[in-house]
Amino acid sequence: MPIHVLMAEDNADDAELTHEALVDSKLAISLHHVTDGVEALAFLRKQPPYEKAQTPDLVLLDLNMPRKDGREVLRELRGDPALRHLPVVILTTSGADEDVEAAYELSANCYIQKPVDFEQFIHVVQAIEHFWFTVVKLPHGHPERA
Amino acid sequence: MYPPTRGGVRTAVFGAAGRFELPGETTFRPLLATAWALAGLSLAMFFAAVYSYQSLRGDFELIQRSRDFDGLRYQLFSLLKDAETGQRGFLLTHDPQYLAPYEAALAGIPVLLDRLSWAETSPDKERLAIEMRAALTAKLDEVEHVLKLDAASPESAMSHLRTGRGKRLMDRLRTIFEQMETLQADTMARLYARNARDARLTMGFMGTGVLLVILACVLVYLSQRREARIRQRLLVRAEDYAEELAEVNNSLTRANDELKIFAYVASHDLQEPLRSISGYVQLLLRRYEAQLDEKAVGYIGKSVAATRRMQELIDGLLLYTRIGTRELSPEFVSLNEVLAEVMANLAASAEKSNAVVAVEELPEVLGDRVQLRQLFQNLISNAIKFRSEASPEIRVSAVPDGSSGPETVQVRVQDNGIGIDPQFADRVFKVFQRLHARQDYPGTGIGLAICKRIVERHGGELWLESEPGRGSSFIFTLTPYSEQALKEAS
């Protein structure tokens, strides 16, 4: 059974590079990419055009996106009984203390600043992968949805 | 961009504050002073008017008395003439009816004489009155004498009459009477003249007084209008300044907000393309290294190094901007604790260069812990980086500072490194200014600029003492911690 990851990222390059970093993975990871917060929520709630979307095992969330930014997505997600269990990793360029604080305030599971260096970026992505899909135990679906 | 903007705005504030000393607010008001002087003068005028009015009233009294005098004189004379005529008639007819005027004169004359003495207004008149009184008495006595003689023998009365004594007495009276008339005319003329003069003076004084009062009132009015105008002007100006100040404040807030936005944009948007470049170039190497020659691999290596460097510059600039824009959170900070944290951070590089860092007893200060840590970290890592041949010896010490006020401490970070030529002393504190090639001493050239900004944000000063080849000392001032200093800061 493949691992599903939803990536909300408006920057196509970043999305591609993340994808490239995951390519070498030994795990079967299915990466779904949306480009803003509205789409991300639609995906998670299986609203059109994502009626057939899989509920992901992990969400990689960028903070600064058009239409609806990562903070709002996180807030709605944490306020939604069907989605609040989802592990959310904030993956963003911002290293500002305010953003870090705000993210944890909204119950992000972790906050990672994207390194500029690609080698380091690969390490980060691999670390996420290793930690979330090998080390930790994730909930398998939600009781309400089961 | 940031510092000149702030400088410009600050000049505007000082300019406005400079003009706050208003020249219109004088305590001496010349118009009002003149009005007071005029009021005083008009008071004097009124006193003079009262005085001359009293003199005028005196004149009227004198004139009245003079007129009375004149009237009495006529009455006396006519009584006397009546008496003499009566006497003559009686002597001729011996009809007692003729004696009535004589008896009327006898009764009336003393009364009139009494009144005459009140009407005397000058020594001349008094003298004439005395003469007249004497002459009158003599004449009346003469008439009485003749009447007595006649009662005894009409003959003897006749012969007495013939002596002419009665006529002489009458003539004398007439002379006195005429003298009186002349004197009266003179007196009246003199009194009228004086009266006219007093009247003129009274009117003059009164008129001038009233005029002065009016003038004073006008001046008071003008003075008050002038003051009202000045007050109005001051009010308008104060409002202008308040507006100006609000505007400056607004533009400062706006500038600050824009800077915060800029800092954020720099951290996010500026780094995205950079990460793309770096990412794709490294991906190129990762995926296609086998198909590339050595040169191409070298180019890729240089591109990656350049993007790393660009990243460092952006990070440095960001840090520098954040220090300028972020709110300080002043609190109790033990510098010895800060130094311990910094030394833990720098342990690896200190060990690598055999650096010895001696930290003396440091004070407790009021400041932002994060920024102060940054300050010491930059200074000490600089001291390690810019070492000479000898292994680095760094000494951190503090003394109370008297030069920048009693409420400061002076902290000194001293090294035995390569030192800085004094002619570059100002340059090292500027953003991205370097004194050495990057190959010799790596870094962006922003560390000391950040240090200076941190110290200045804490209200202190940072400067440099150095001897090239023998080492440098960076010295800065901070505020010692006290409850009061904390209260003032927050």
XYZ file of C-alpha atoms in Angstrom:
636
model
C 0.000 0.000 0.000
C 1.583 3.279 -1.085
C 2.090 6.170 1.298
C 0.135 9.241 0.273
C 1.607 12.688 0.790
C -0.203 15.912 -0.026
C 2.108 18.803 -0.857
C 0.635 22.317 -0.919
C 3.240 24.431 -2.678
C 2.735 27.350 -5.051
C 6.281 27.308 -6.365
C 6.508 24.789 -9.223
C 10.281 24.557 -8.960
C 10.142 23.749 -5.274
C 7.485 21.163 -5.954
C 9.570 19.539 -8.654
C 12.699 19.557 -6.511
C 10.809 17.994 -3.621
C 9.539 15.398 -6.005
C 13.062 14.761 -7.258
C 14.291 14.426 -3.697
C 11.652 11.759 -3.048
C 12.399 9.867 -6.265
C 15.352 8.032 -4.745
C 13.229 6.847 -1.850
C 12.948 3.145 -1.168
C 9.386 3.635 0.018
C 6.457 3.749 -2.352
C 5.412 7.333 -1.903
C 2.595 8.821 -3.892
C 3.038 12.627 -3.933
C -0.039 14.759 -4.656
C 0.607 18.378 -5.464
C -1.771 21.322 -5.085
C -0.778 24.973 -5.576
C -2.831 26.885 -3.032
C -4.751 26.606 0.224
C -8.202 26.472 -1.338
C -7.193 23.497 -3.438
C -5.490 21.849 -0.501
C -8.690 21.957 1.566
C -10.767 20.806 -1.408
C -8.383 17.856 -1.802
C -8.576 16.937 1.861
C -12.387 17.238 1.906
C -12.730 15.372 -1.361
C -14.613 18.212 -2.952
C -14.686 18.620 -6.766
C -12.491 18.069 -8.641
C -10.931 15.842 -5.970
C -13.833 13.481 -5.308
C -11.580 10.480 -5.759
C -8.625 11.791 -3.780
C -6.990 9.615 -1.132
C -6.787 10.991 2.378
C -3.028 11.567 2.728
C -0.855 10.162 5.496
C 1.103 13.411 5.735
C 0.626 17.011 4.632
C 3.582 19.155 3.537
C 2.294 22.694 3.857
C 3.879 25.876 2.566
C 2.982 29.031 4.495
C 2.832 31.662 1.797
C 0.449 30.714 -0.975
C -2.106 32.554 -3.084
C -5.862 32.625 -2.310
C -5.555 30.929 1.074
C -2.252 30.705 2.877
C -0.843 27.873 4.961
C -1.856 29.378 8.289
C -5.521 29.512 7.284
C -5.372 25.986 5.925
C -3.844 24.805 9.203
C -6.471 26.636 11.227
C -9.360 25.131 9.248
C -7.774 21.738 9.321
C -7.374 21.794 13.098
C -10.967 22.974 13.440
C -12.304 20.110 11.325
C -12.998 16.897 13.371
C -12.492 14.761 10.263
C -9.071 16.202 9.464
C -7.520 17.377 12.701
C -5.609 14.120 13.243
C -3.521 14.643 10.076
C 0.186 15.182 10.667
C 1.184 18.489 9.110
C 4.776 19.446 8.340
C 5.302 23.106 7.606
C 7.897 23.348 4.864
C 8.593 26.957 4.038
C 11.238 29.478 3.060
C 10.437 31.720 5.994
C 12.644 31.530 9.037
C 10.872 34.362 10.817
C 10.221 33.732 14.512
C 6.655 35.017 14.122
C 5.897 32.363 11.498
C 7.455 29.598 13.569
C 5.504 30.643 16.653
C 2.243 31.035 14.718
C 2.624 27.605 13.141
C 3.131 25.805 16.458
C 0.353 27.900 17.967
C -1.906 26.378 15.294
C -0.675 22.884 16.232
C 1.631 22.199 13.331
C 3.464 18.916 13.954
C 6.785 20.402 12.929
C 8.268 23.392 11.201
C 11.051 23.122 8.685
C 12.751 25.965 6.871
C 13.678 24.956 3.342
C 17.421 25.057 2.976
C 18.687 26.825 -0.119
C 21.263 24.165 -0.753
C 19.856 21.235 -2.680
C 22.046 18.656 -0.965
C 20.745 19.860 2.353
C 17.240 19.906 0.962
C 17.549 16.273 -0.015
C 18.699 15.507 3.526
C 15.694 17.320 4.906
C 13.241 15.508 2.665
C 14.850 12.187 3.485
C 14.705 13.035 7.160
C 10.979 13.780 6.870
C 10.445 10.565 5.033
C 12.468 8.524 7.485
C 10.919 10.069 10.551
C 7.275 10.079 9.512
C 7.076 6.849 7.593
C 9.602 4.660 9.370
C 10.022 5.923 12.910
C 6.588 7.155 13.938
C 3.337 5.292 14.007
C 0.585 7.124 12.150
C -3.148 6.694 12.636
C -4.705 4.498 9.998
C -7.713 6.462 8.997
C -10.058 8.227 11.339
C -12.652 6.486 13.534
C -15.401 8.685 12.085
C -14.464 7.686 8.584
C -13.800 4.059 9.242
C 17.664 52.698 1.948
C 16.579 52.507 5.527
C 19.029 54.701 7.410
C 18.816 57.761 5.053
C 15.019 57.679 5.185
C 15.079 57.632 8.931
C 17.719 60.357 8.977
C 15.569 62.551 6.744
C 12.516 62.087 8.851
C 14.448 62.761 12.012
C 15.707 66.047 10.583
C 12.128 67.025 9.913
C 11.204 66.289 13.517
C 14.084 68.323 14.857
C 13.183 71.112 12.436
C 9.660 71.195 13.767
C 10.839 70.993 17.350
C 13.321 73.816 16.703
C 10.539 76.084 15.524
C 8.522 75.320 18.605
C 10.170 78.211 20.417
C 7.674 80.895 19.520
C 8.746 84.520 19.284
C 5.253 86.073 19.605
C 4.884 85.220 23.275
C 6.247 88.420 24.863
C 5.571 89.353 28.451
C 6.036 93.074 27.696
C 3.069 94.539 25.842
C 3.922 98.067 24.619
C 0.338 98.946 23.698
C -0.978 98.003 27.111
C 1.850 99.854 28.866
C 1.018 103.002 26.912
C -2.641 102.567 27.782
C -1.756 102.423 31.478
C 0.359 105.574 31.156
C -2.520 107.350 29.414
C -4.945 106.208 32.085
C -2.634 107.664 34.752
C -2.351 110.908 32.833
C -6.110 111.153 32.418
C -6.535 110.691 36.168
C -4.208 113.652 36.699
C -6.296 115.584 34.196
C -9.460 114.856 36.149
C -7.846 116.022 39.381
C -6.780 119.221 37.643
C -10.295 119.616 36.289
C -11.770 119.208 39.765
C -9.321 121.752 41.107
C -10.098 124.325 38.446
C -13.796 123.646 38.823
C -13.526 124.485 42.502
C -11.715 127.651 41.536
C -14.541 128.340 39.103
C -17.110 127.945 41.838
C -15.041 130.334 43.994
C -15.192 132.819 41.111
C -18.949 132.581 40.954
C -19.195 133.259 44.675
C -16.942 136.266 44.407
C -18.988 137.579 41.512
C -22.147 137.068 43.487
C -20.726 138.886 46.486
C -19.492 141.692 44.300
C -22.940 142.109 42.816
C -24.455 142.105 46.285
C -21.975 144.710 47.309
C -22.998 146.862 44.395
C -26.682 146.415 45.132
C -26.221 147.236 48.813
C -24.246 150.327 47.932
C -27.123 151.629 45.776
C -29.704 150.791 48.411
C -27.685 152.547 51.113
C -27.220 155.590 48.983
C -30.828 155.813 47.940
C -31.979 155.339 51.565
C -29.693 158.155 52.561
C -30.903 160.416 49.790
C -34.498 159.666 50.779
C -33.594 160.509 54.388
C -32.038 163.845 53.374
C -34.984 164.713 51.111
C -37.366 163.854 53.970
C -35.402 166.018 56.366
C -35.564 168.906 53.931
C -39.332 168.531 53.531
C -39.830 168.394 57.312
C -37.728 171.454 57.920
C -39.832 173.380 55.428
C -43.251 172.118 56.451
C -42.771 170.574 59.890
C -45.135 167.899 58.672
C -44.106 164.698 60.519
C -45.097 162.764 57.416
C -41.793 163.835 55.850
C -39.815 162.126 58.608
C -40.957 158.631 57.480
C -38.090 158.125 54.947
C -35.600 159.290 57.599
C -36.887 156.759 60.101
C -36.898 154.039 57.409
C -33.262 154.906 56.684
C -32.355 154.786 60.381
C -33.853 151.317 60.629
C -32.584 150.015 57.267
C -29.048 151.338 57.078
C -27.518 149.244 59.952
C -29.034 146.068 58.435
C -27.661 146.932 55.007
C -24.256 147.788 56.517
C -24.162 144.384 58.166
C -24.804 142.736 54.835
C -22.237 144.989 53.210
C -19.484 143.674 55.434
C -20.244 140.120 54.077
C -20.087 141.368 50.511
C -16.641 142.894 50.878
C -14.280 140.883 48.689
C -11.067 142.868 48.728
C -9.013 145.101 51.041
C -9.873 148.111 48.826
C -13.551 147.451 49.226
C -13.125 146.934 52.917
C -11.370 150.249 53.228
C -14.054 152.024 51.212
C -16.754 150.271 53.213
C -15.193 151.525 56.450
C -15.029 155.051 55.031
C -18.595 154.756 53.817
C -19.768 153.480 57.198
C -18.078 156.423 58.892
C -19.445 158.918 56.381
C -22.917 157.453 56.667
C -22.864 157.562 60.430
C -21.606 161.134 60.276
C -24.335 162.117 57.873
C -27.086 160.434 59.930
C -25.728 162.093 63.071
C -25.768 165.396 61.199
C -29.393 164.900 60.163
C -30.336 163.973 63.717
C -28.467 167.009 65.003
C -30.310 169.322 62.602
C -33.633 167.828 63.611
C -32.837 168.370 67.302
C -31.866 171.981 66.639
C -35.057 172.429 64.707
C -37.140 171.081 67.552
C -35.510 173.663 69.855
C -35.501 176.565 67.383
C -36.034 176.386 63.617
C -33.756 179.417 63.376
C -30.734 177.671 64.813
C -31.373 174.693 62.514
C -31.393 176.986 59.512
C -28.236 178.706 60.540
C -26.568 175.296 61.032
C -27.715 174.245 57.612
C -26.183 177.318 56.202
C -22.724 176.234 57.407
C -22.846 173.632 54.549
C -21.637 170.769 56.732
C -24.509 168.536 55.608
C -23.734 169.107 51.990
C -20.050 168.398 52.505
C -20.862 165.143 54.208
C -23.150 164.224 51.329
C -20.474 165.124 48.793
C -17.985 162.972 50.596
C -20.413 160.071 50.487
C -20.926 160.659 46.784
C -17.169 160.560 46.217
C -16.878 157.277 48.113
C -19.780 155.982 46.135
C -18.091 156.854 42.873
C -14.809 155.296 43.981
C -16.764 152.215 44.822
C -18.285 152.197 41.382
C -14.866 152.341 39.701
C -13.535 149.638 41.984
C -16.608 147.544 41.317
C -16.155 147.796 37.562
C -12.483 146.743 37.895
C -13.352 143.886 40.223
C -16.062 142.611 37.969
C -13.858 142.773 34.897
C -11.090 140.918 36.766
C -13.511 138.323 38.127
C -15.123 137.714 34.760
C -11.696 137.235 33.178
C -10.650 134.804 35.873
C -13.964 133.074 35.653
C -13.596 132.637 31.895
C -10.061 131.318 32.344
C -11.147 128.839 35.024
C -14.032 127.695 32.873
C -11.694 127.175 29.941
C -9.210 125.278 32.113
C -11.933 123.091 33.588
C -13.282 122.294 30.168
C -9.771 121.747 28.837
C -8.770 119.388 31.628
C -12.068 117.546 31.393
C -11.847 117.265 27.612
C -8.224 116.104 27.655
C -9.028 113.598 30.400
C -11.941 112.167 28.451
C -9.822 112.084 25.305
C -7.048 110.237 27.134
C -9.510 107.746 28.551
C -10.890 107.101 25.088
C -7.357 106.735 23.746
C -6.448 104.334 26.553
C -9.561 102.303 25.805
C -8.628 102.171 22.145
C -5.109 101.025 23.052
C -6.411 98.364 25.402
C -8.725 97.202 22.662
C -5.881 97.149 20.130
C -3.620 95.355 22.558
C -6.239 92.744 23.250
C -6.963 92.288 19.599
C -3.254 91.907 18.945
C -2.959 89.353 21.722
C -5.988 87.520 20.482
C -4.420 87.443 17.051
C -1.112 86.184 18.424
C -2.950 83.580 20.449
C -4.882 82.579 17.358
C -1.661 82.386 15.373
C 0.001 80.304 18.097
C -2.996 78.035 18.199
C -2.930 77.592 14.452
C 0.815 77.017 14.565
C 0.485 74.520 17.404
C -2.157 72.711 15.391
C 0.159 72.766 12.391
C 2.955 71.279 14.456
C 0.676 68.642 15.879
C -0.384 67.779 12.351
C 3.195 67.785 11.147
C 4.199 65.571 14.036
C 1.341 63.200 13.362
C 2.365 63.092 9.720
C 5.993 62.403 10.573
C 4.837 59.752 12.988
C 2.624 58.238 10.315
C 5.371 58.195 7.740
C 7.709 56.634 10.306
C 5.184 53.958 11.109
C 4.621 53.445 7.399
C 8.352 53.245 6.725
C 8.733 50.766 9.551
C 5.844 48.673 8.271
C 7.283 48.743 4.776
C 10.635 47.630 6.148
C 9.003 44.724 7.924
C 7.286 43.790 4.674
C 10.577 44.174 2.854
C 12.319 41.923 5.342
C 9.672 39.309 4.931
C 9.671 39.559 1.148
C 13.445 39.279 1.157
C 13.295 36.171 3.264
C 10.640 34.479 1.173
C 10.482 35.727 -2.394
C 14.153 36.545 -2.856
C 15.220 33.123 -1.712
C 12.842 31.146 -3.882
C 14.571 31.733 -7.215
C 17.863 31.249 -5.457
C 16.773 27.866 -4.190
C 15.565 26.938 -7.677
C 18.935 27.807 -9.217
C 20.835 25.972 -6.540
C 18.467 23.027 -6.655
C 18.486 22.517 -10.418
C 22.234 22.987 -10.714
C 22.826 20.397 -8.027
C 20.199 18.149 -9.528
C 22.099 18.427 -12.800
C 25.207 17.168 -11.083
C 23.336 14.427 -9.246
C 21.560 13.024 -12.254
C 23.989 13.697 -15.090
C 27.449 13.722 -13.514
C 28.496 10.722 -15.588
C 27.827 12.611 -18.824
C 29.678 15.790 -17.774
C 33.361 16.527 -18.118
C 35.550 17.890 -15.338
C 35.131 21.497 -16.466
C 31.340 21.314 -16.412
C 31.475 19.800 -12.933
C 33.749 22.667 -11.867
C 31.292 25.253 -13.220
C 28.482 23.631 -11.357
C 30.562 23.702 -8.173
C 31.177 27.428 -8.632
C 27.485 28.108 -9.299
C 26.570 26.281 -6.119
C 29.185 28.231 -4.128
C 27.814 31.478 -5.547
C 24.260 30.622 -4.544
C 25.478 29.759 -1.022
C 27.211 33.064 -0.802
C 24.123 34.871 -2.043
C 22.159 33.072 0.637
C 24.602 34.258 3.306
C 24.287 37.834 2.092
C 20.512 37.714 2.168
C 20.559 36.161 5.628
C 22.986 38.824 6.878
C 20.915 41.637 5.426
C 17.788 40.142 6.909
C 19.337 39.869 10.323
C 20.573 43.447 10.080
C 17.128 44.727 9.069
C 15.356 42.699 11.736
C 17.558 44.165 14.432
C 16.486 47.615 13.268
C 12.779 46.905 13.006
C 11.943 44.387 15.667
C 10.638 45.536 19.016
C 13.241 45.269 21.727
C 12.222 43.321 24.771
C 14.360 44.849 27.513
C 14.846 42.575 30.496
C 17.322 41.599 33.176
C 20.357 40.093 31.442
C 23.414 38.671 33.168
C 26.305 39.234 30.761
C 28.230 36.362 32.360
C 25.384 34.019 31.449
C 25.290 35.423 27.924
C 29.036 34.893 27.583
C 28.684 31.289 28.773
C 26.064 30.661 26.072
C 28.207 32.313 23.423
C 31.281 30.320 24.436
C 29.275 27.119 24.194
C 28.242 28.080 20.641
C 31.792 28.933 19.654
C 33.460 26.042 21.462
C 34.307 24.203 18.245
C 35.947 27.095 16.461
C 37.703 28.252 19.640
C 39.183 24.820 20.127
C 40.202 24.606 16.492
C 42.263 27.804 16.744
C 43.510 27.204 20.297
C 41.789 30.374 21.403
C 41.821 31.341 25.067
C 38.897 33.463 26.148
C 39.215 35.122 29.562
C 35.932 36.471 30.887
C 36.076 38.731 33.920
C 33.232 39.481 36.308
C 30.628 41.163 34.052
C 27.681 43.288 35.184
C 23.969 42.633 34.937
C 22.426 44.899 32.331
C 19.089 45.910 30.883
C 18.751 44.655 27.332
C 17.405 42.217 24.786
C 18.976 38.843 25.575
C 18.840 37.564 21.976
C 20.490 40.656 20.561
C 23.152 40.832 23.257
C 24.040 37.211 22.588
C 24.356 38.068 18.897
C 26.579 41.020 19.797
C 29.063 38.971 21.836
C 28.944 36.106 19.387
C 29.892 38.387 16.492
C 32.663 40.148 18.413
C 34.255 36.985 19.772
C 33.990 35.023 16.525
C 35.596 38.022 14.793
C 38.388 37.996 17.364
C 38.983 34.301 16.630
C 38.698 34.793 12.870
C 41.055 37.745 12.548
C 43.837 36.119 14.534
C 47.537 36.786 14.072
C 50.303 34.168 14.052
C 49.955 33.737 17.795
C 47.036 31.756 19.151
C 44.107 34.004 19.936
C 43.888 35.470 23.406
C 40.609 37.211 24.038
C 39.674 39.105 27.138
C 36.179 40.345 28.028
C 35.983 42.909 30.810
C 33.723 45.702 32.069
C 34.079 48.911 34.068
C 31.541 51.507 35.225
C 31.601 54.327 32.720
C 31.647 57.969 33.707
C 32.000 59.464 30.253
C 28.552 58.709 28.847
C 26.665 59.485 32.029
C 26.665 57.814 35.421
C 24.167 55.170 34.414
C 26.268 53.164 31.972
C 28.849 50.406 31.976
C 31.681 50.055 29.493
C 32.319 46.571 28.149
C 35.565 45.735 26.357
C 36.324 42.795 24.089
C 40.080 42.742 23.544
C 42.086 40.482 21.254
C 45.679 39.963 20.136
C 44.754 39.585 16.472
C 45.839 41.366 13.313
C 44.317 44.666 14.391
C 42.677 47.330 12.286
C 44.331 50.357 10.754
C 42.692 53.376 12.480
C 41.929 54.955 9.087
C 39.476 52.091 8.476
C 37.960 52.317 11.944
C 34.665 53.783 10.651
C 34.486 51.553 7.603
C 34.382 48.272 9.470
C 31.030 49.218 11.008
C 29.332 49.684 7.639
C 27.192 47.046 5.948
C 29.111 44.703 3.589
C 32.348 46.645 4.048
C 35.379 44.392 4.192
C 39.042 45.111 4.709
C 40.354 41.761 3.499
C 39.917 39.471 0.530
C 37.277 36.820 1.002
C 39.795 34.069 0.376
C 41.857 35.239 3.386
C 38.987 35.849 5.779
C 35.568 34.481 4.818
C 32.380 36.358 5.689
C 29.881 38.835 4.341
C 31.104 41.947 6.099
C 27.925 42.548 8.026
C 28.879 41.273 11.486
C 30.187 44.569 12.906
C 27.377 46.553 11.286
C 24.966 44.317 13.182
C 26.976 44.830 16.402
C 26.831 48.585 16.016
C 23.125 48.497 15.359
C 22.479 46.327 18.400
C 24.453 48.640 20.700
C 22.763 51.736 19.266
C 19.329 50.194 19.683
C 20.257 49.696 23.323
C 21.063 53.409 23.560
C 24.814 52.847 23.770
C 27.882 53.490 21.660
C 30.328 51.085 20.049
C 33.829 52.037 19.034
C 37.193 50.601 18.288
C 40.729 50.951 19.652
C 43.397 49.193 17.694
C 47.048 48.938 16.884
C 47.662 47.098 13.609
C 49.587 43.894 14.240
C 49.021 43.957 18.001
C 45.308 43.535 18.361
C 42.005 45.362 18.643
C 39.579 46.305 21.377
C 35.901 46.769 20.730
C 34.340 48.877 23.453
C 30.662 49.549 23.970
C 28.350 51.011 26.587
C 25.246 49.414 28.077
C 22.730 50.342 30.772
C 23.173 48.500 34.083
C 20.047 46.719 35.266
C 17.848 48.449 37.822
C 14.123 48.359 38.482
C 13.912 52.009 37.585
C 15.778 51.576 34.287
C 13.415 48.730 33.426
C 10.409 50.870 34.248
C 11.717 53.705 32.085
C 12.459 51.345 29.194
C 9.017 49.758 29.188
